[in-house]
Amino acid sequence: MRVADGVDGPPVVVCPSDGLEAARRRLEQHGARHAVVLSGDLLVGTLSRRDLDAARPSVATSLTVGESAGRLAGVEIATIMRREPIVVAMATPLGEAARLMRDAGVDALPVLEGGRLAGLLTAEALLRLVPRLGADARCR
Amino acid sequence: MRVKTLMRTRFSTLTPDLSLARARELMARERVTCLPVMHGSQVAGVLSVDAIRGAGPSVVPALARHEPPDALARLTVRDAMRVGVPTVRAETPVETAALLLADGDLEALPVVDGESPVGMLTRQDVLGFLADALDGDRGPGFDHVLVLVDFGEGTDAALAAGSRLARRAGRLTLLHVVTPRWRWLLAGAEPIGTLDWLVRQRRDRALALLRQLDRTGTPLDLGRIVAVGDPVEQALALAARLEADLLVVGRPVRRGLRRWRPGPAEALVARAPCPVLAVPPRSADHDAGR
């Protein structure tokens, strides 16, 4: 199987200059956990809900809730996105992609075709393939 | 494939009152991304590295400036742990666990026996399993091979064939069946209950012998079972219960007229729920039998 077999529909795309709240809303609207950060046509990073959580202050902060929200609103995605993500191609063997994901400790790999974004391979999509794998193995 | 073949069995546990700074140190030292949090002897939840990042100081410099320098030491596991996490058992199929991890957006699943944690299964473990399976890295072979061992002439050949045919990192289970000399014992509904000391002794000796058959350094997950009863019936029942993919049985050397009488191998071929491989004794033994 190839990466093309594991990629769902088009990924959520955000701009590096978007605010964090806007990014969170977009992810929630699409029920997605990961977004791809594009500057024009150029892939510049990835962003996950967990990255957004990490941007929030801890409960030990000296800022009030209102102050925190105000400062967070002014932060751009570019500040917290994961830059230079590992990428794969549609033709990359899926096993190789799974190993890359495991070894790099990331949950999503952007898929590029001819330098342009073609999709996003997520850990969730790979995990959902495991039951199908068993069925295939039994058929063999 | 079951969870138990992939899970990590050596891990620390956390308590809700531990500071996040200590928890993070512990996870870094053990090179894990997730640990179970205990409430008494029960699993109360899990704590992941990502959850510590989420609950800890902001990664944005403009906000981090307003955090106390010891923020992580002030926060406890309770502030970041995830509760209501599903648990699995060692015997749970990996397929089920993979869906739980995906649906719950979970870093890891605690593996429990009753209430006590016996393992941790992480996303990374399942991704690694998937990678191996997709690469065909595990090579051809059977996931679970059951070898019927009678300690006769055919045992070595059967064992060699069984270990060769098991997939890399697959399971190999050695089964020996002790048959009481008194057939009527078998007719009883509970043969174990009527085990007399002679049968018990033979069973213990068989277990010791099976242990000797262990080869160190094999990547296989090796199991040993001694059952009491009729070899064919027990092998059939266990092949079904253990979901064996291949049953290997040595064909005994038969001398004289017994050569023409069907043995356990023939009965198993006729009735087994999985493929059966009947291995002839090594040629020298075989020739001797003729």
Short mmCIF file of C-alpha atoms in Angstrom, two decimals:
data_model
loop_
_atom_site.label_atom_id
_atom_site.label_comp_id
_atom_site.label_asym_id
_atom_site.label_seq_id
_atom_site.Cartn_x
_atom_site.Cartn_y
_atom_site.Cartn_z
CA MET A 1 0.00 0.00 0.00
CA ARG A 2 1.09 3.54 -0.74
CA VAL A 3 0.54 6.85 1.04
CA ALA A 4 -2.24 7.57 -1.48
CA ASP A 5 -4.24 4.70 0.11
CA GLY A 6 -4.10 6.32 3.53
CA VAL A 7 -4.76 9.98 2.76
CA ASP A 8 -8.24 11.29 3.52
CA GLY A 9 -9.85 14.26 1.77
CA PRO A 10 -8.22 17.68 1.45
CA PRO A 11 -6.56 18.84 4.68
CA VAL A 12 -7.40 21.99 6.65
CA VAL A 13 -5.16 24.79 5.39
CA VAL A 14 -4.20 27.87 7.41
CA CYS A 15 -1.94 30.88 6.77
CA PRO A 16 1.13 31.67 8.87
CA SER A 17 -0.29 35.12 9.61
CA ASP A 18 -3.62 33.78 10.94
CA GLY A 19 -4.30 34.12 14.65
CA LEU A 20 -4.32 31.10 16.96
CA GLU A 21 -8.02 31.42 17.77
CA ALA A 22 -8.89 31.48 14.06
CA ALA A 23 -6.84 28.31 13.57
CA ARG A 24 -8.57 26.55 16.47
CA ARG A 25 -11.98 27.48 15.10
CA ARG A 26 -11.09 26.18 11.65
CA LEU A 27 -9.88 22.87 13.07
CA GLU A 28 -13.02 22.50 15.15
CA GLN A 29 -15.28 23.34 12.21
CA HIS A 30 -13.70 20.55 10.17
CA GLY A 31 -13.44 18.13 13.08
CA ALA A 32 -9.72 17.88 12.32
CA ARG A 33 -6.75 17.58 14.65
CA HIS A 34 -4.13 18.77 12.21
CA ALA A 35 -3.74 21.63 9.76
CA VAL A 36 -1.20 22.43 7.09
CA VAL A 37 0.34 25.91 7.08
CA LEU A 38 0.68 27.30 3.56
CA SER A 39 2.22 30.60 2.51
CA GLY A 40 0.80 31.04 -0.97
CA ASP A 41 1.51 27.66 -2.54
CA LEU A 42 4.48 26.99 -0.34
CA LEU A 43 4.31 24.53 2.54
CA VAL A 44 5.84 26.18 5.59
CA GLY A 45 4.68 24.08 8.51
CA THR A 46 2.06 22.01 10.32
CA LEU A 47 -0.13 22.86 13.26
CA SER A 48 -2.07 20.53 15.56
CA ARG A 49 -4.63 21.06 18.29
CA ARG A 50 -1.96 19.96 20.72
CA ASP A 51 0.35 22.72 19.51
CA LEU A 52 -2.48 25.18 20.19
CA ASP A 53 -2.92 23.74 23.69
CA ALA A 54 0.79 24.23 24.32
CA ALA A 55 0.43 27.94 23.47
CA ARG A 56 -2.07 28.47 26.29
CA PRO A 57 -0.62 29.72 29.55
CA SER A 58 -0.53 27.41 32.56
CA VAL A 59 -2.80 28.00 35.53
CA ALA A 60 0.28 29.33 37.36
CA THR A 61 0.50 32.37 35.07
CA SER A 62 0.29 35.82 36.63
CA LEU A 63 -1.92 37.02 33.77
CA THR A 64 -5.66 37.22 34.25
CA VAL A 65 -7.91 35.21 31.95
CA GLY A 66 -8.74 38.36 29.99
CA GLU A 67 -5.09 39.38 29.63
CA SER A 68 -4.14 35.87 28.48
CA ALA A 69 -6.87 35.85 25.86
CA GLY A 70 -5.86 39.30 24.67
CA ARG A 71 -2.22 38.37 24.25
CA LEU A 72 -3.04 35.02 22.64
CA ALA A 73 -5.24 36.80 20.11
CA GLY A 74 -2.25 38.76 18.88
CA VAL A 75 -0.09 35.66 18.32
CA GLU A 76 0.33 34.40 14.77
CA ILE A 77 0.44 30.75 13.77
CA ALA A 78 3.98 31.30 12.47
CA THR A 79 5.15 31.66 16.10
CA ILE A 80 4.14 28.17 17.18
CA MET A 81 3.82 26.05 14.02
CA ARG A 82 6.18 23.16 13.44
CA ARG A 83 8.52 24.34 10.72
CA GLU A 84 10.13 22.28 8.00
CA PRO A 85 7.93 19.25 8.51
CA ILE A 86 8.96 15.84 7.21
CA VAL A 87 7.05 15.27 3.97
CA VAL A 88 6.14 12.22 1.93
CA ALA A 89 4.88 11.63 -1.61
CA MET A 90 1.70 9.86 -2.71
CA ALA A 91 3.86 6.98 -3.97
CA THR A 92 5.84 6.56 -0.73
CA PRO A 93 5.24 3.07 0.69
CA LEU A 94 2.81 3.36 3.57
CA GLY A 95 5.03 1.27 5.84
CA GLU A 96 7.86 3.73 5.35
CA ALA A 97 5.55 6.63 6.20
CA ALA A 98 4.37 4.88 9.37
CA ARG A 99 7.96 4.33 10.44
CA LEU A 100 8.88 7.95 9.73
CA MET A 101 5.95 9.10 11.83
CA ARG A 102 6.88 6.83 14.71
CA ASP A 103 10.57 7.73 14.69
CA ALA A 104 10.00 11.47 14.36
CA GLY A 105 7.28 11.44 17.03
CA VAL A 106 4.88 13.40 14.84
CA ASP A 107 1.20 12.73 14.19
CA ALA A 108 0.90 14.05 10.64
CA LEU A 109 2.99 14.14 7.48
CA PRO A 110 2.17 16.56 4.64
CA VAL A 111 2.05 14.88 1.23
CA LEU A 112 3.68 16.76 -1.64
CA GLU A 113 3.39 16.16 -5.37
CA GLY A 114 5.62 18.23 -7.63
CA GLY A 115 6.36 20.65 -4.81
CA ARG A 116 2.68 21.34 -4.17
CA LEU A 117 0.56 20.17 -1.27
CA ALA A 118 -1.46 17.09 -2.23
CA GLY A 119 -2.76 15.93 1.14
CA LEU A 120 -2.01 15.15 4.75
CA LEU A 121 -1.30 11.70 6.17
CA THR A 122 -2.36 11.50 9.81
CA ALA A 123 -1.55 8.96 12.52
CA GLU A 124 -5.30 8.50 13.04
CA ALA A 125 -5.76 7.44 9.41
CA LEU A 126 -2.87 4.98 9.72
CA LEU A 127 -4.23 3.51 12.96
CA ARG A 128 -7.60 3.00 11.29
CA LEU A 129 -5.88 0.92 8.62
CA VAL A 130 -4.76 -1.70 11.15
CA PRO A 131 -8.08 -3.63 11.18
CA ARG A 132 -8.13 -3.69 7.37
CA LEU A 133 -4.65 -5.11 7.40
CA GLY A 134 -5.80 -8.07 9.48
CA ALA A 135 -8.63 -8.74 7.05
CA ASP A 136 -6.23 -8.63 4.11
CA ALA A 137 -3.82 -10.98 5.86
CA ARG A 138 -6.55 -13.52 6.52
CA CYS A 139 -7.59 -13.43 2.87
CA ARG A 140 -4.10 -14.22 1.67
CA MET B 1 -1.95 -10.26 16.85
CA ARG B 2 -2.68 -9.47 20.48
CA VAL B 3 -1.84 -6.39 22.51
CA LYS B 4 0.51 -8.40 24.72
CA THR B 5 3.03 -8.95 21.93
CA LEU B 6 3.45 -5.19 21.37
CA MET B 7 2.98 -3.66 24.80
CA ARG B 8 5.74 -2.37 27.03
CA THR B 9 5.73 -4.27 30.32
CA ARG B 10 8.33 -2.32 32.28
CA PHE B 11 7.18 1.16 33.12
CA SER B 12 6.75 3.45 36.11
CA THR B 13 3.43 4.64 37.38
CA LEU B 14 2.52 8.15 38.52
CA THR B 15 0.36 9.45 41.32
CA PRO B 16 -1.97 12.45 40.93
CA ASP B 17 -0.02 14.50 43.49
CA LEU B 18 3.36 14.19 41.79
CA SER B 19 4.64 17.47 40.32
CA LEU B 20 4.65 17.80 36.54
CA ALA B 21 8.35 18.63 36.65
CA ARG B 22 9.08 15.26 38.28
CA ALA B 23 6.74 13.43 35.93
CA ARG B 24 8.47 14.97 32.93
CA GLU B 25 11.89 13.97 34.26
CA LEU B 26 10.70 10.42 34.80
CA MET B 27 9.28 10.18 31.29
CA ALA B 28 12.45 11.58 29.76
CA ARG B 29 14.56 9.10 31.71
CA GLU B 30 12.41 6.17 30.64
CA ARG B 31 12.11 7.54 27.10
CA VAL B 32 8.35 7.15 27.07
CA THR B 33 5.64 9.53 25.91
CA CYS B 34 2.91 8.36 28.25
CA LEU B 35 2.55 6.78 31.71
CA PRO B 36 -0.42 5.56 33.73
CA VAL B 37 -1.61 7.52 36.76
CA MET B 38 -2.68 5.36 39.67
CA HIS B 39 -5.34 5.92 42.27
CA GLY B 40 -4.51 3.24 44.82
CA SER B 41 -4.23 0.06 42.80
CA GLN B 42 -6.52 1.29 40.03
CA VAL B 43 -5.60 3.12 36.85
CA ALA B 44 -7.10 6.60 37.24
CA GLY B 45 -5.87 8.04 33.96
CA VAL B 46 -2.83 8.67 31.78
CA LEU B 47 -0.34 11.49 31.46
CA SER B 48 1.37 12.21 28.15
CA VAL B 49 4.24 14.50 27.24
CA ASP B 50 1.82 16.45 25.06
CA ALA B 51 -0.53 16.92 28.00
CA ILE B 52 2.36 18.31 30.07
CA ARG B 53 3.11 20.77 27.25
CA GLY B 54 -0.58 21.68 27.15
CA ALA B 55 -0.95 22.28 30.88
CA GLY B 56 2.50 23.79 31.32
CA PRO B 57 3.70 27.31 30.54
CA SER B 58 2.81 28.81 27.18
CA VAL B 59 5.32 28.15 24.39
CA VAL B 60 4.70 31.71 23.15
CA PRO B 61 7.50 33.93 24.51
CA ALA B 62 5.16 36.92 25.05
CA LEU B 63 3.04 34.82 27.39
CA ALA B 64 5.78 32.65 28.89
CA ARG B 65 7.28 35.82 30.36
CA HIS B 66 4.40 35.96 32.83
CA GLU B 67 4.78 32.39 34.05
CA PRO B 68 6.65 31.67 37.28
CA PRO B 69 9.99 29.97 36.51
CA ASP B 70 8.94 26.94 38.55
CA ALA B 71 5.48 26.62 36.99
CA LEU B 72 5.92 22.92 36.20
CA ALA B 73 7.01 22.20 39.78
CA ARG B 74 3.89 23.94 41.09
CA LEU B 75 1.56 21.97 38.86
CA THR B 76 0.70 18.36 39.59
CA VAL B 77 -0.10 15.34 37.47
CA ARG B 78 -3.75 15.90 38.40
CA ASP B 79 -3.73 19.22 36.48
CA ALA B 80 -2.71 17.57 33.21
CA MET B 81 -3.75 13.92 33.34
CA ARG B 82 -6.44 12.58 31.12
CA VAL B 83 -9.17 10.66 32.91
CA GLY B 84 -11.76 8.29 31.55
CA VAL B 85 -9.23 6.71 29.23
CA PRO B 86 -10.28 3.29 27.94
CA THR B 87 -8.15 0.32 28.98
CA VAL B 88 -7.46 -2.91 27.12
CA ARG B 89 -6.43 -6.39 28.18
CA ALA B 90 -3.33 -8.31 27.13
CA GLU B 91 -5.52 -10.56 24.99
CA THR B 92 -7.28 -7.68 23.20
CA PRO B 93 -6.66 -7.77 19.45
CA VAL B 94 -4.30 -5.03 18.23
CA GLU B 95 -6.99 -4.00 15.73
CA THR B 96 -9.36 -3.02 18.54
CA ALA B 97 -6.62 -1.13 20.36
CA ALA B 98 -5.64 0.75 17.18
CA LEU B 99 -9.22 2.03 16.76
CA LEU B 100 -9.40 3.08 20.41
CA LEU B 101 -6.16 5.06 20.00
CA ALA B 102 -7.41 6.73 16.82
CA ASP B 103 -10.94 7.51 18.00
CA GLY B 104 -9.91 8.82 21.39
CA ASP B 105 -6.93 10.82 20.08
CA LEU B 106 -4.93 8.93 22.70
CA GLU B 107 -1.19 8.70 23.07
CA ALA B 108 -1.34 5.32 24.80
CA LEU B 109 -3.66 2.74 26.31
CA PRO B 110 -3.07 1.17 29.71
CA VAL B 111 -3.21 -2.63 29.53
CA VAL B 112 -4.84 -4.05 32.64
CA ASP B 113 -5.32 -7.41 34.25
CA GLY B 114 -8.38 -6.96 36.41
CA GLU B 115 -7.63 -3.47 37.71
CA SER B 116 -3.86 -3.53 37.92
CA PRO B 117 -1.80 -2.22 34.99
CA VAL B 118 0.37 -4.84 33.29
CA GLY B 119 1.46 -2.88 30.25
CA MET B 120 1.31 0.26 28.13
CA LEU B 121 0.52 0.24 24.44
CA THR B 122 1.48 3.44 22.64
CA ARG B 123 0.69 4.86 19.24
CA GLN B 124 4.33 4.34 18.37
CA ASP B 125 4.05 0.63 19.17
CA VAL B 126 1.07 0.25 16.84
CA LEU B 127 2.64 2.39 14.10
CA GLY B 128 5.75 0.20 14.29
CA PHE B 129 3.61 -2.90 14.01
CA LEU B 130 1.80 -1.40 11.03
CA ALA B 131 5.09 -0.45 9.38
CA ASP B 132 6.45 -3.98 9.78
CA ALA B 133 3.24 -5.53 8.54
CA LEU B 134 3.03 -3.24 5.50
CA ASP B 135 6.68 -3.68 4.62
CA GLY B 136 6.26 -7.40 4.72
CA ASP B 137 9.16 -6.98 7.11
CA ARG B 138 7.91 -9.75 9.28
CA GLY B 139 8.42 -11.99 6.32
CA PRO B 140 6.23 -14.80 5.20
CA GLY B 141 4.98 -17.28 7.75
CA PHE B 142 2.25 -18.02 10.22
CA ASP B 143 1.35 -15.74 13.11
CA HIS B 144 0.73 -18.51 15.59
CA VAL B 145 2.07 -22.02 15.21
CA LEU B 146 0.98 -24.76 17.59
CA VAL B 147 3.34 -27.74 17.77
CA LEU B 148 2.11 -30.98 19.26
CA VAL B 149 5.08 -32.44 21.09
CA ASP B 150 5.11 -36.10 22.14
CA PHE B 151 8.85 -36.34 22.95
CA GLY B 152 9.03 -39.21 20.48
CA GLU B 153 11.33 -39.56 17.48
CA GLY B 154 9.41 -36.96 15.51
CA THR B 155 9.66 -34.16 18.09
CA ASP B 156 12.86 -32.54 16.87
CA ALA B 157 11.74 -32.50 13.26
CA ALA B 158 8.30 -31.11 14.17
CA LEU B 159 9.81 -28.43 16.36
CA ALA B 160 12.31 -27.40 13.69
CA ALA B 161 9.56 -27.17 11.07
CA GLY B 162 7.31 -25.22 13.46
CA SER B 163 9.92 -22.61 14.32
CA ARG B 164 10.88 -22.23 10.66
CA LEU B 165 7.31 -21.61 9.60
CA ALA B 166 6.40 -19.13 12.33
CA ARG B 167 6.56 -15.51 11.26
CA ARG B 168 9.29 -13.34 12.69
CA ALA B 169 8.03 -12.10 16.06
CA GLY B 170 5.15 -14.56 15.75
CA ARG B 171 4.02 -17.06 18.36
CA LEU B 172 5.11 -20.64 18.79
CA THR B 173 3.23 -22.72 21.32
CA LEU B 174 4.42 -26.15 22.34
CA LEU B 175 1.68 -28.50 23.45
CA HIS B 176 2.17 -31.80 25.15
CA VAL B 177 -0.78 -33.93 26.09
CA VAL B 178 -0.51 -36.34 28.97
CA THR B 179 -2.82 -39.27 28.45
CA PRO B 180 -3.81 -41.13 31.59
CA ARG B 181 -3.18 -44.82 31.29
CA TRP B 182 -6.71 -45.45 32.39
CA ARG B 183 -8.96 -44.51 29.54
CA TRP B 184 -11.99 -44.17 31.78
CA LEU B 185 -10.45 -41.08 33.29
CA LEU B 186 -11.03 -39.40 29.96
CA ALA B 187 -14.70 -40.18 30.02
CA GLY B 188 -15.14 -38.03 33.14
CA ALA B 189 -16.40 -34.51 32.61
CA GLU B 190 -13.54 -33.05 34.65
CA PRO B 191 -10.36 -34.98 34.00
CA ILE B 192 -8.33 -32.41 35.95
CA GLY B 193 -10.40 -33.01 39.02
CA THR B 194 -9.65 -36.70 38.94
CA LEU B 195 -5.94 -36.28 38.22
CA ASP B 196 -4.12 -38.71 40.39
CA TRP B 197 -0.58 -38.12 41.52
CA LEU B 198 0.91 -40.27 38.75
CA VAL B 199 -0.67 -38.14 36.03
CA ARG B 200 0.34 -35.05 37.93
CA GLN B 201 3.92 -36.23 38.00
CA ARG B 202 3.93 -36.94 34.29
CA ARG B 203 2.47 -33.52 33.64
CA ASP B 204 5.16 -31.78 35.71
CA ARG B 205 7.89 -33.79 34.02
CA ALA B 206 6.46 -32.84 30.63
CA LEU B 207 6.48 -29.16 31.57
CA ALA B 208 10.11 -29.43 32.61
CA LEU B 209 10.96 -31.14 29.33
CA LEU B 210 9.10 -28.49 27.34
CA ARG B 211 11.12 -25.85 29.14
CA GLN B 212 14.29 -27.58 28.00
CA LEU B 213 13.10 -27.32 24.42
CA ASP B 214 13.24 -23.54 24.74
CA ARG B 215 15.87 -22.00 22.57
CA THR B 216 17.27 -18.77 23.78
CA GLY B 217 17.65 -16.03 21.24
CA THR B 218 14.55 -16.91 19.26
CA PRO B 219 12.50 -13.83 18.35
CA LEU B 220 9.38 -15.96 18.74
CA ASP B 221 6.89 -15.53 21.53
CA LEU B 222 7.18 -19.02 23.03
CA GLY B 223 4.41 -20.69 24.99
CA ARG B 224 4.23 -24.07 26.70
CA ILE B 225 1.10 -25.96 27.56
CA VAL B 226 0.59 -29.37 29.08
CA ALA B 227 -2.92 -30.68 28.80
CA VAL B 228 -4.40 -33.89 30.08
CA GLY B 229 -6.59 -36.05 27.93
CA ASP B 230 -6.69 -37.39 24.43
CA PRO B 231 -3.92 -35.81 22.28
CA VAL B 232 -6.13 -35.31 19.23
CA GLU B 233 -9.07 -33.84 21.14
CA GLN B 234 -6.86 -31.55 23.21
CA ALA B 235 -4.88 -30.35 20.18
CA LEU B 236 -8.11 -29.59 18.30
CA ALA B 237 -9.63 -27.73 21.24
CA LEU B 238 -6.49 -25.68 21.88
CA ALA B 239 -5.92 -24.90 18.20
CA ALA B 240 -9.40 -23.39 18.14
CA ARG B 241 -9.11 -21.59 21.47
CA LEU B 242 -5.64 -20.15 20.82
CA GLU B 243 -6.58 -19.23 17.24
CA ALA B 244 -3.56 -21.09 15.91
CA ASP B 245 -2.83 -20.54 12.22
CA LEU B 246 -0.92 -23.78 11.79
CA LEU B 247 -0.83 -27.02 13.68
CA VAL B 248 2.43 -28.98 13.39
CA VAL B 249 2.52 -32.62 14.40
CA GLY B 250 5.36 -35.12 14.13
CA ARG B 251 4.50 -38.38 12.42
CA PRO B 252 5.72 -41.11 14.70
CA VAL B 253 7.94 -43.89 13.45
CA ARG B 254 5.67 -46.87 13.08
CA ARG B 255 6.93 -50.35 12.93
CA GLY B 256 5.33 -53.50 11.57
CA LEU B 257 1.61 -53.54 11.06
CA ARG B 258 1.06 -50.29 13.01
CA ARG B 259 2.47 -48.52 9.96
CA TRP B 260 -0.93 -48.86 8.34
CA ARG B 261 -2.99 -47.68 11.27
CA PRO B 262 -4.02 -44.02 11.17
CA GLY B 263 -2.37 -41.96 13.94
CA PRO B 264 -2.98 -38.54 15.49
CA ALA B 265 -1.65 -36.76 12.38
CA GLU B 266 -4.34 -38.25 10.18
CA ALA B 267 -7.08 -37.49 12.69
CA LEU B 268 -5.89 -33.88 13.01
CA VAL B 269 -5.76 -33.37 9.24
CA ALA B 270 -9.36 -34.54 9.06
CA ARG B 271 -10.72 -32.32 11.81
CA ALA B 272 -8.44 -29.35 12.57
CA PRO B 273 -9.80 -25.77 12.23
CA CYS B 274 -6.49 -24.64 10.66
CA PRO B 275 -3.91 -26.06 8.25
CA VAL B 276 -2.01 -29.06 9.59
CA LEU B 277 1.56 -29.98 8.80
CA ALA B 278 2.53 -33.60 9.45
CA VAL B 279 6.31 -33.83 9.70
CA PRO B 280 7.97 -37.19 9.08
CA PRO B 281 10.75 -38.16 11.46
CA ARG B 282 14.23 -37.32 10.22
CA SER B 283 15.19 -39.66 7.40
CA ALA B 284 17.63 -41.71 9.50
CA ASP B 285 14.94 -42.44 12.08
CA HIS B 286 12.46 -43.09 9.33
CA ASP B 287 14.72 -45.61 7.64
CA ALA B 288 15.27 -47.32 10.95
CA GLY B 289 11.55 -47.73 11.25
CA ARG B 290 11.22 -49.55 7.99
#
